[in-house]
Every structure is written in C-alpha cells, then in structure tokens.
Amino acid sequence: MSREAPKDRPKARFHGRVEAPGRLCAEPGCAEPGEFRAPAGPGGRNGDGPGAYRWLCLDHVRAFNSRYNFFAGMTPEEIHAAQRPYAGWEAESRAFTATGGADRPPRWADFADPLDAIGARFRAARPQERKDGKPLSGKDREALKALDLDLDADRTALRRRYSDLVRQYHPDRNGGDRSHEGALQKVIAAYQQLKSSPAFA
C-alpha cells in the first residue's frame, strides 16, 4: 500500500499537519499557509497546561525545530537536575503515600452515575454469593455450573441432580451407549467437589 500523498495535497504525509483555509504562517512576511503548531516562545506556558502556540508553514516549523533548545534559560544546576536518570520520578504516587491514598479518593468517585453504568459493571465483575452466606470457592462454582445448579442449591438438590445426570449418562442406563463417558466423569468430579464443600455440609 502506497503512503504517498495525493498530488493535490503534496504535504499531507507530514505528521502534525492541520489544514485551515485562510490561516497564514505566523512568521513575519511569510505568505504560506500555517499548518504546523509550535510553541509561542519562552514563558508561553500558563500553569500546568500546554501553553500558547502559533501556526507555522513547513519551512518555518523545520527552522524552529532545528534551533529549539529544551534547556534554554536554565541554570547549570537545573540542566543537571533535568538530565538525572530519575528526573520526574520523585513525586510520590498516591498508592505509596503514608495514608495509602485514603485522603484522596479516586477521580472516578467525583462522577455522577445516573444510569448506574459504572456501578453495574463492578457488581457484574464481583462474584455472586449464596443467600445463606456459606462460602463458595472457584472450584465449587465450576462444579455447580457443570451440574447446572443454582448458587443456592442445597445438599438435597445436589443429590437429586447428581442421580438424574448419572442415570442420563451411564452406559448401563442407556443401552450400552458409551459416548457420554466424558460428561459422566465431569458430573462425578463435580459431585465429589461439592459434597465435601462447606457450602453443602
């Protein structure tokens, strides 16, 4: 696949190019379109934002980039500090503060959730529990799924379901058909797991 620019837009392949009909290059005396963004100059930043910028043509943005110096205006000590391997990593992250971040809740806590989109997602991700409060392990949940039983099934329901499935899959009960042996083994393993589980004690 060719990456060449269309003939009517010869500069379209340049990254960062933004067309705006009528916008001229900010360089004095230049009549070329201003399609590339560059910082307005030193002191253009206001607080933590990206700061002011101007639009330049391709030739002038290339000239700007060739003479751009990140360290311009810095003292030797500031340059040395900016070049250290750990520069920028000194800020303490919320997870490792003395309070464990309890003094600052996560940003998403500030959002209203009128459609319950966030809450429903987290409830769905959390595994459901039994009504009687008895714990279920991951293997217990898999075994319940294999036997097609609800989370709140009791020991009687477990025995009844096991008997029904053994009758359904055992070769002695269905004319010697051994094609269901794999399913029968899964049923037996699931029953063995659940009958020794605290939830079915």
Coordinates of C-alpha atoms in Angstrom, one line a residue:
M1 CA 0.0 0.0 0.0
S2 CA 1.5 3.4 -1.0
R3 CA 2.0 6.0 1.6
E4 CA 2.5 8.8 -1.0
A5 CA 0.4 11.9 -0.5
P6 CA -2.2 12.8 -3.1
K7 CA -0.9 15.1 -5.9
D8 CA -3.3 17.9 -4.9
R9 CA -2.1 17.7 -1.2
P10 CA 1.7 17.2 -1.5
K11 CA 2.4 17.9 2.2
A12 CA -0.4 15.7 3.6
R13 CA 2.0 13.0 4.6
F14 CA 3.7 15.2 7.3
H15 CA 2.7 14.3 10.8
G16 CA 1.0 17.1 12.7
R17 CA -0.2 19.0 9.7
V18 CA -3.5 20.6 10.3
E19 CA -5.2 22.4 7.4
A20 CA -7.2 25.6 7.9
P21 CA -8.0 27.6 4.8
G22 CA -7.0 31.3 5.3
R23 CA -4.6 30.7 8.2
L24 CA -1.2 32.1 7.3
C25 CA 2.2 31.3 8.7
A26 CA 2.9 33.4 11.9
E27 CA 6.4 34.2 10.7
P28 CA 6.5 37.9 9.6
G29 CA 6.4 38.3 5.8
C30 CA 5.6 34.7 5.1
A31 CA 2.5 34.1 2.8
E32 CA 2.5 30.3 3.1
P33 CA -0.4 28.5 5.0
G34 CA 0.2 28.0 8.7
E35 CA -0.4 24.2 9.1
F36 CA 2.1 23.2 11.9
R37 CA 1.8 24.1 15.5
A38 CA 4.8 25.4 17.5
P39 CA 5.2 26.9 21.0
A40 CA 4.8 30.7 21.0
G41 CA 8.1 31.2 22.8
P42 CA 9.6 31.1 26.3
G43 CA 7.2 32.0 29.1
G44 CA 4.2 30.9 27.0
R45 CA 3.1 28.2 29.4
N46 CA 0.4 29.1 31.9
G47 CA 0.3 26.7 34.9
D48 CA 0.1 23.0 34.0
G49 CA -1.4 23.4 30.5
P50 CA 0.4 23.2 27.2
G51 CA 0.7 26.9 26.9
A52 CA 0.3 29.3 23.9
Y53 CA 1.3 28.2 20.4
R54 CA 1.4 29.6 16.9
W55 CA 1.0 28.2 13.4
L56 CA 3.9 28.0 11.0
C57 CA 4.5 26.7 7.5
L58 CA 6.5 23.6 6.8
D59 CA 9.8 25.5 6.2
H60 CA 9.5 27.7 9.2
V61 CA 8.5 24.9 11.6
R62 CA 11.5 23.0 10.4
A63 CA 13.7 26.0 11.1
F64 CA 12.1 26.3 14.5
N65 CA 12.7 22.6 15.3
S66 CA 16.4 22.8 14.3
R67 CA 17.1 25.7 16.7
Y68 CA 14.8 24.5 19.5
N69 CA 16.7 24.0 22.8
F70 CA 14.8 22.4 25.8
F71 CA 17.5 23.7 28.2
A72 CA 17.4 27.3 27.0
G73 CA 17.1 29.7 30.0
M74 CA 18.1 27.1 32.6
T75 CA 20.9 27.3 35.1
P76 CA 23.6 24.6 35.0
E77 CA 22.1 23.2 38.2
E78 CA 18.6 23.0 36.6
I79 CA 20.1 21.3 33.5
H80 CA 21.9 18.8 35.6
A81 CA 18.7 18.0 37.6
A82 CA 16.7 17.6 34.4
Q83 CA 19.3 15.1 33.0
R84 CA 19.4 12.8 36.0
P85 CA 18.1 9.3 35.3
Y86 CA 15.4 9.6 37.9
A87 CA 14.3 13.1 36.9
G88 CA 10.5 13.4 37.1
W89 CA 10.1 10.3 39.3
E90 CA 10.5 12.0 42.6
A91 CA 6.8 12.8 43.0
E92 CA 5.1 10.4 45.5
S93 CA 2.3 8.4 43.8
R94 CA -1.0 8.1 45.6
A95 CA -0.6 4.3 46.1
F96 CA 2.6 4.8 48.1
T97 CA 1.7 7.8 50.3
A98 CA 1.7 7.3 54.1
T99 CA -2.1 7.1 54.1
G100 CA -2.3 4.8 51.2
G101 CA -4.3 7.3 49.2
A102 CA -7.3 7.3 51.7
D103 CA -7.1 11.1 52.0
R104 CA -7.7 11.4 48.2
P105 CA -10.4 9.3 46.6
P106 CA -10.0 8.1 43.0
R107 CA -11.1 10.6 40.4
W108 CA -14.0 8.5 39.1
A109 CA -15.6 8.9 42.5
D110 CA -16.4 12.5 41.5
F111 CA -18.6 11.5 38.6
A112 CA -22.3 11.2 38.8
D113 CA -23.6 7.8 37.7
P114 CA -27.3 8.3 37.0
L115 CA -27.6 5.3 34.6
D116 CA -25.7 3.1 37.0
A117 CA -23.2 2.3 34.2
I118 CA -20.1 2.3 36.4
G119 CA -21.7 0.6 39.4
A120 CA -23.4 -2.2 37.4
R121 CA -20.1 -3.0 35.7
F122 CA -18.3 -3.5 39.0
R123 CA -21.2 -5.5 40.5
A124 CA -21.2 -7.8 37.5
A125 CA -17.5 -8.4 37.8
R126 CA -17.8 -9.3 41.5
P127 CA -18.8 -13.0 42.0
Q128 CA -22.3 -13.6 43.5
E129 CA -22.7 -15.1 46.9
R130 CA -25.1 -17.6 48.4
K131 CA -28.1 -16.3 50.3
D132 CA -27.2 -18.3 53.4
G133 CA -23.7 -16.7 53.4
K134 CA -21.8 -20.0 53.1
P135 CA -18.6 -19.5 51.1
L136 CA -18.1 -20.9 47.6
S137 CA -14.6 -21.5 46.1
G138 CA -13.8 -21.1 42.4
K139 CA -13.9 -24.9 42.0
D140 CA -17.3 -25.0 43.8
R141 CA -18.7 -22.5 41.3
E142 CA -17.3 -24.5 38.4
A143 CA -18.8 -27.7 39.8
L144 CA -22.2 -26.0 40.2
K145 CA -22.0 -24.9 36.6
A146 CA -21.1 -28.4 35.4
L147 CA -24.2 -29.8 37.2
D148 CA -26.4 -26.9 36.1
L149 CA -27.3 -26.0 39.7
D150 CA -28.1 -22.6 41.2
L151 CA -25.6 -21.0 43.7
D152 CA -28.2 -21.5 46.5
A153 CA -28.8 -25.2 45.8
D154 CA -28.8 -27.4 49.0
R155 CA -27.5 -30.9 49.6
T156 CA -30.8 -32.5 48.7
A157 CA -30.9 -30.7 45.3
L158 CA -27.3 -31.7 44.8
R159 CA -28.0 -35.4 45.3
R160 CA -31.1 -35.3 43.2
R161 CA -29.3 -33.6 40.3
Y162 CA -26.4 -36.0 40.5
S163 CA -28.7 -39.0 40.4
D164 CA -30.6 -37.6 37.4
L165 CA -27.4 -37.0 35.4
V166 CA -25.8 -40.4 36.3
R167 CA -29.0 -42.1 35.0
Q168 CA -28.8 -40.0 31.9
Y169 CA -25.1 -40.6 31.1
H170 CA -24.3 -44.1 32.5
P171 CA -23.9 -46.8 29.8
D172 CA -25.9 -49.3 31.9
R173 CA -28.9 -47.0 31.9
N174 CA -28.9 -46.0 28.2
G175 CA -28.5 -49.2 26.2
G176 CA -24.7 -49.5 26.5
D177 CA -24.1 -46.2 24.8
R178 CA -20.6 -45.1 25.9
S179 CA -20.5 -41.8 24.0
H180 CA -21.3 -39.8 27.2
E181 CA -18.5 -41.1 29.3
G182 CA -16.7 -37.8 29.3
A183 CA -19.8 -36.0 30.5
L184 CA -20.3 -38.6 33.2
Q185 CA -16.8 -38.2 34.5
K186 CA -17.3 -34.4 34.7
V187 CA -20.6 -35.0 36.7
I188 CA -18.9 -37.4 39.1
A189 CA -15.9 -35.0 39.7
A190 CA -18.3 -32.1 40.2
Y191 CA -20.3 -34.1 42.8
Q192 CA -17.2 -35.1 44.6
Q193 CA -16.1 -31.5 44.8
L194 CA -19.4 -30.2 46.1
K195 CA -20.2 -32.9 48.6
S196 CA -17.1 -32.1 50.5
S197 CA -17.6 -28.3 50.2
P198 CA -18.5 -26.3 53.4
A199 CA -21.5 -24.8 51.5
F200 CA -23.1 -28.3 51.3
A201 CA -22.1 -29.6 54.8

